[in-house]
Amino acid sequence: MKNHGRLRWNGWGRLGESFLATRARERAVLEELRTLLGRDPAPRREPAALDDVRLPPCKLAPEVLAALRAACGEDGVRTGVEERATHAAGKSLPDLLRLRRGEIERAPEVVVYPPDEGAVASVLRLAGEAGFAVVPFGGGTSVVGGVEPRSAPGQTGAVALDTARLDQLLRLDPESGTATFQAGIEGPDLERALGERGFTLGHFPQSFEHSTLGGWIATRSTGQLSNAYGGIERMLVAARVVTPRGVLRMPAVPRSAAGPDLNQLVLGSEGVLGVITEATVRVRPAPTVHDYRAVLFRDFEAGVATIRSVVDAGLPVAMLRLSDAAETEVGLRLRRDPTRRFDAASKLLGALERAGFGAERALLVYGVEGRDRARVRRDASRVRSLARRHGGLSLGRGPGRSWRRERFRTPYLRDWLLDHGLAVDTFETAVPWSQVTAAHEAVRRALDGALERHAGAGLAMAHLSHSYTDGACLYFTALWPLDASAELEQWTAIKHAATEAILAAGGTLSHHHGVGVDHLPWIGREKGALGIDALRAAKQSLDPGGLLNPGKLL
Amino acid sequence: MKNHGRLRWNGWGRLGESFLATRARERAVLEELRTLLGRDPAPRREPAALDDVRLPPCKLAPEVLAALRAACGEDGVRTGVEERATHAAGKSLPDLLRLRRGEIERAPEVVVYPPDEGAVASVLRLAGEAGFAVVPFGGGTSVVGGVEPRSAPGQTGAVALDTARLDQLLRLDPESGTATFQAGIEGPDLERALGERGFTLGHFPQSFEHSTLGGWIATRSTGQLSNAYGGIERMLVAARVVTPRGVLRMPAVPRSAAGPDLNQLVLGSEGVLGVITEATVRVRPAPTVHDYRAVLFRDFEAGVATIRSVVDAGLPVAMLRLSDAAETEVGLRLRRDPTRRFDAASKLLGALERAGFGAERALLVYGVEGRDRARVRRDASRVRSLARRHGGLSLGRGPGRSWRRERFRTPYLRDWLLDHGLAVDTFETAVPWSQVTAAHEAVRRALDGALERHAGAGLAMAHLSHSYTDGACLYFTALWPLDASAELEQWTAIKHAATEAILAAGGTLSHHHGVGVDHLPWIGREKGALGIDALRAAKQSLDPGGLLNPGKLL
């Protein structure tokens, strides 16, 4: 079982890991940000220490705790401050803002680690009897408040049900290319178990290092290589969900027309129906050749046109990620390193400008993977030739390698920026191709306005990733100086502006982050009143007592 | 609007169309079947004439009919015998057995053709007020009883709601590759509308000529070219459903993680939630090059291994259809034509046996499509080379052309066989690759036993089609001499044996036919009691009065 004690209770990932390597690099990045924002960085602020955090005592009666211990074992029921604090929030920006101030409005009464499916069922039974809420907790990486331990009126708080002990590969069917895992397994363990047998799932969300299979399913997650492997909804063959009324399970078949697909009710259910305990997923032979490269375009539109032509040609790429001009600029600048004798990024910037790739330039990173070197090379070269048709300048493998090296690292940067009084948040959606340009511009404009209004300064940028034949995901990043007296108000206003702009532009409320509590005010506009009613009715039938993750999704 | 009057009320397709061309060919086929079954064919039996059919008078009150006319127009409300008989059943074998005897146990009180979405809503409102059931009716090609006009206790019969007038292309977004249609449009009209603009949906179920977009969605249908285009669930971007409580609609985005995908609740809902009135679907550039060919293997296993290697290699084939030995044998024999001077099929059979392709031989038909001739050729040649590795003998384009020519024709054959006292039915499922061989053998064995027990003779055969990385569809056909005194009892027993064998072998209750009434007794085993409850709860929330298609699916 993974050890949550080593995870940061108030930041991303594990203790001792960070984004930047040296003090000198950190100073260089701060210097660039000062230029970009036109502001001096705030003095470094240390977050509140765990010792300063005061949690209300556990409200569960001793006999309830004893019953939980009978179900989960002595070590499977934990009431320590660090455990409760680590399970008190996910990793959204407002979560981190609150945690860093030592403000924990809601903590779970207790954290339980069921050792098996029977223990999960026992916890749910006790929840019904003793009247507490149960919040399923995988990696705890939700960025929409999905694991916040809310309880409904009349409930004695919430219990965090951590699936960390449900982390085994149960069956591999190499002939069918499917694997059945317990749902609490984390990304690296899952890929290791498959990799030893020559397979991969191919699901690499940015949270990969900490998030779990069950969490991916509950969130309707997608990974960075979705162009090759699809989102988690294409991988899932059959889920197994423990609900208060018993086990909901699906047949493990490649396709069925025997009524609506119940897996799809579980995908995106965010823990409100039950606890996902097992899942059978499609796996693929692990690639042995990885070819990641970058191309620079004179503008975003040329890059978008290239991606569309790659998708239309059906080229088997693993990923395509196109930064807009602002993100390209920030990315290049933050790579400048005046402390190095040979500063590659600075040299590149100069050369590019001389070659006519000016202020509107846009960087595309793409990857092709496979087991046949010649085929991977051929496909990568076809991407390059389509890019050239749109004026793309090949930048070779260097930026591709950087992207692969850093692809799970960027969330650490956020904690470090917060130390320096800078907030970063991301806003994502998906739109049809015909609305990509307008949506990109409208949301960027809305963010620019909101940053100016609510923070006096800021940077907004975007990239396009996860492309489909009919559209793509647009992923916006905003960075702004925090107003220490109104941090959450700033975030609320900026979030509101971004979300309203996304919906007005015809985008979905979320392409892969989920709903949780942060998107809850808008879910009715996405699903319609009838859609919400239908989903609530399904929840009510599986969880008539309303025990599971109250206050989320619906 | 299509004209249902030209459709056969008691058989497949349109009047005047049939499978076989000449009397001499018919005699040759009957002769082969006599040999295969070891039985003389029964004397030709003509089905009951429409004039002999007596339907109970329409039970709806005159003021209800008047209100329906106010909503749907004078011509949009029809009470004639042919209309009611044509809407009294789908096209399953038991449907045809009953219709041919002139036995119509349930007919709709009236058939309505709403001209627009508002009229659909009006019909549902009237249904609630006057207390009748509404059965959505697209092409009427259900083979599981999906359009049978059942009503619930307390309801004054059922009204068939024919979507034939909702048959327009509403919007094409060529940039995003999506098209929005009214859901009553039939396959050929839909492909024509797209084809004129250079696109295709790529959905070609055997019922293509008569079935509708809404029907495909409601059935969770899949098409013959699913290897390239996927099932209807991969094509659907956003459905629009008129329910008794209002319109359920989804955002038209390429992907979303804003909770469970409501499209997936509609896919396979078989008309029990509401009437699908519109759908936005993904369309693709129409292929201009079609390369269909056949390969013969020494046995079924070699063909299965070839299909798996094609799928694993990610080759962009449009279809792969492998007949087992029995189906290969019957197919070749029924193509023998002693009336022709040059009987190609007979010559081929002899040559093959001399080449060592004996009793276990299995025929694979495969197709590759695209817009780039060189690429299509290369991909087809890669299929051939994989087939050769498994001992496959290339039979060239002839059988491929035959398959394409006849691919929507075989259902007509069933009517002609019924004229001669022979029943044909099909049973389909999907299983993981690791269970394909065992499931094929078990279901074949179950069918052989049931045919012997209940018909004294018969032919059972199968093909594998619709292959996925993790498994495939197995499609069984059985043919038996009808016992005129116990036709339905024979069918019930044979259906029961096939279905039990399918479920025991780990297969799904249906890969693409649906549930309707015929699979209803087994749906609980597929979905589990909790799954059924969740779906029923969703239905109840959208259709609290239980107006829509009672007695189906759940």
Coordinates of C-alpha atoms in Angstrom, one line a residue, chain A residues 173-178 219-222 231-233 237 243 245-249 251-262 264-265 267-270 282 284 308 311-314 375 382 430-434 468-472 506-515 523-528 530-531 533-535 537-538 541-542 553, chain B residues 173-178 219-222 231-233 237 243 245-249 251-262 264-265 267-270 282 284 308 311-314 375 382 430-434 468-472 506-515 523-528 530-531 533-535 537-538 541-542 553:
Chain A
D173 CA -6.0 -11.8 -20.0
P174 CA -3.2 -11.3 -22.5
E175 CA -5.2 -13.0 -25.3
S176 CA -8.0 -10.5 -25.0
G177 CA -5.8 -7.6 -24.1
T178 CA -7.6 -6.8 -20.8
T219 CA -13.6 11.7 -12.9
R220 CA -14.0 10.7 -16.6
S221 CA -10.3 11.5 -16.8
T222 CA -8.2 11.6 -19.9
G231 CA -9.9 8.8 -22.6
I232 CA -10.6 6.4 -19.7
E233 CA -14.1 5.8 -21.2
V237 CA -14.5 -2.7 -20.2
T243 CA -23.0 0.8 -3.4
R245 CA -27.5 -1.5 -1.8
G246 CA -24.9 -4.0 -3.0
V247 CA -22.5 -4.5 -5.8
L248 CA -23.1 -2.9 -9.2
R249 CA -21.2 -4.8 -11.9
P251 CA -20.2 -7.9 -17.9
A252 CA -16.7 -7.9 -19.4
V253 CA -17.5 -7.9 -23.1
P254 CA -16.1 -5.8 -25.9
R255 CA -19.5 -4.3 -26.8
S256 CA -23.1 -4.8 -26.0
A257 CA -26.5 -3.6 -27.2
A258 CA -28.3 -5.0 -24.1
G259 CA -29.6 -1.6 -23.0
P260 CA -27.7 1.5 -22.0
D261 CA -24.1 1.0 -21.0
L262 CA -23.9 1.1 -17.2
Q264 CA -21.0 5.1 -18.7
L265 CA -23.1 5.8 -15.6
L267 CA -17.6 7.1 -15.7
G268 CA -17.8 10.6 -14.3
S269 CA -20.0 9.6 -11.3
E270 CA -17.5 11.3 -8.9
R282 CA -8.3 -2.6 -22.3
R284 CA -2.2 -2.5 -25.4
R308 CA -6.7 19.0 -38.0
V311 CA -6.3 14.0 -37.3
D312 CA -8.1 13.9 -40.6
A313 CA -5.3 11.8 -42.2
G314 CA -5.9 9.3 -39.3
R375 CA 6.7 2.9 -38.8
R382 CA 4.3 12.6 -42.1
A430 CA -13.8 21.1 -25.4
V431 CA -15.4 22.7 -28.5
P432 CA -16.2 21.6 -32.1
W433 CA -13.5 22.6 -34.6
S434 CA -15.7 25.3 -36.0
Y468 CA -10.7 14.5 -32.1
T469 CA -12.2 14.4 -35.6
D470 CA -14.9 16.8 -34.4
G471 CA -13.1 19.2 -32.1
A472 CA -10.5 19.6 -29.4
G506 CA -20.4 26.6 -26.7
G507 CA -17.8 24.7 -24.7
T508 CA -18.4 22.0 -22.2
L509 CA -18.1 22.8 -18.5
S510 CA -15.1 20.4 -18.3
H511 CA -13.2 18.3 -20.8
H512 CA -11.4 16.3 -18.1
H513 CA -11.3 17.9 -14.7
G514 CA -14.8 17.0 -13.6
V515 CA -17.5 18.8 -11.7
I523 CA -23.9 21.7 -14.1
G524 CA -27.6 22.4 -14.8
R525 CA -26.7 24.4 -17.8
E526 CA -24.6 21.6 -19.2
K527 CA -27.0 18.7 -18.5
G528 CA -30.3 20.5 -18.4
L530 CA -34.1 16.7 -17.0
G531 CA -30.6 15.3 -17.3
D533 CA -33.1 14.7 -12.6
A534 CA -32.3 11.4 -14.4
L535 CA -28.8 11.2 -12.9
A537 CA -32.8 9.4 -9.8
A538 CA -30.1 6.8 -10.7
S541 CA -31.8 4.2 -6.5
L542 CA -28.3 3.1 -5.7
L553 CA -21.7 16.7 -9.1
Chain B
D173 CA -20.8 21.6 -39.9
P174 CA -18.1 20.5 -42.4
E175 CA -15.3 22.1 -40.4
S176 CA -16.1 20.0 -37.3
G177 CA -17.2 17.0 -39.3
T178 CA -20.6 16.8 -37.7
T219 CA -31.1 0.1 -30.4
R220 CA -27.4 0.8 -29.8
S221 CA -27.0 -0.4 -33.3
T222 CA -23.8 -1.2 -35.1
G231 CA -20.9 1.5 -33.6
I232 CA -23.5 4.2 -33.4
E233 CA -22.2 5.1 -29.9
V237 CA -22.2 13.6 -30.5
T243 CA -39.8 13.1 -22.9
R245 CA -41.4 16.0 -18.9
G246 CA -39.8 18.1 -21.7
V247 CA -36.8 17.9 -23.9
L248 CA -33.6 16.1 -22.8
R249 CA -30.7 17.5 -24.8
P251 CA -24.2 19.7 -25.6
A252 CA -22.6 19.1 -28.9
V253 CA -19.0 18.8 -27.9
P254 CA -16.3 16.3 -28.8
R255 CA -15.8 15.1 -25.2
S256 CA -16.8 16.1 -21.7
A257 CA -16.0 15.2 -18.1
A258 CA -19.0 17.1 -16.8
G259 CA -20.5 14.0 -15.2
P260 CA -21.8 10.8 -16.8
D261 CA -22.5 11.1 -20.5
L262 CA -26.2 11.4 -21.0
Q264 CA -25.1 6.9 -23.3
L265 CA -28.3 6.8 -21.4
L267 CA -28.0 4.9 -26.6
G268 CA -29.9 1.6 -26.1
S269 CA -32.9 3.1 -24.4
E270 CA -35.2 1.5 -26.9
R282 CA -19.8 12.6 -36.5
R284 CA -16.3 11.5 -42.2
R308 CA -6.7 -10.7 -34.4
V311 CA -6.7 -5.7 -35.3
D312 CA -3.5 -5.8 -33.3
A313 CA -1.6 -4.2 -36.2
G314 CA -4.1 -1.4 -36.2
R375 CA -3.1 3.6 -49.4
R382 CA -1.1 -6.1 -45.7
A430 CA -19.8 -10.5 -28.2
V431 CA -17.1 -12.2 -26.1
P432 CA -13.5 -11.5 -25.2
W433 CA -10.9 -13.1 -27.6
S434 CA -10.0 -15.6 -24.9
Y468 CA -12.3 -5.1 -31.3
T469 CA -8.9 -5.2 -29.6
D470 CA -10.5 -7.1 -26.8
G471 CA -12.9 -9.4 -28.5
A472 CA -15.5 -9.9 -31.2
G506 CA -19.7 -15.3 -20.9
G507 CA -21.2 -13.5 -23.8
T508 CA -23.5 -10.4 -23.7
L509 CA -27.2 -10.9 -24.3
S510 CA -26.9 -8.9 -27.5
H511 CA -24.1 -7.3 -29.4
H512 CA -26.3 -5.2 -31.6
H513 CA -29.9 -6.5 -31.8
G514 CA -31.1 -5.0 -28.5
V515 CA -33.4 -6.3 -25.8
I523 CA -31.8 -8.7 -19.0
G524 CA -31.5 -8.9 -15.2
R525 CA -28.6 -11.4 -15.6
E526 CA -26.8 -9.0 -17.9
K527 CA -27.3 -5.8 -15.9
G528 CA -27.8 -7.1 -12.4
L530 CA -29.0 -2.8 -9.2
G531 CA -28.3 -1.9 -12.7
D533 CA -33.0 -0.4 -10.7
A534 CA -30.8 2.5 -11.7
L535 CA -32.1 2.4 -15.3
A537 CA -35.2 5.1 -11.8
A538 CA -33.8 7.2 -14.7
S541 CA -37.8 10.4 -13.6
L542 CA -38.2 11.2 -17.3
L553 CA -36.0 -3.4 -22.1

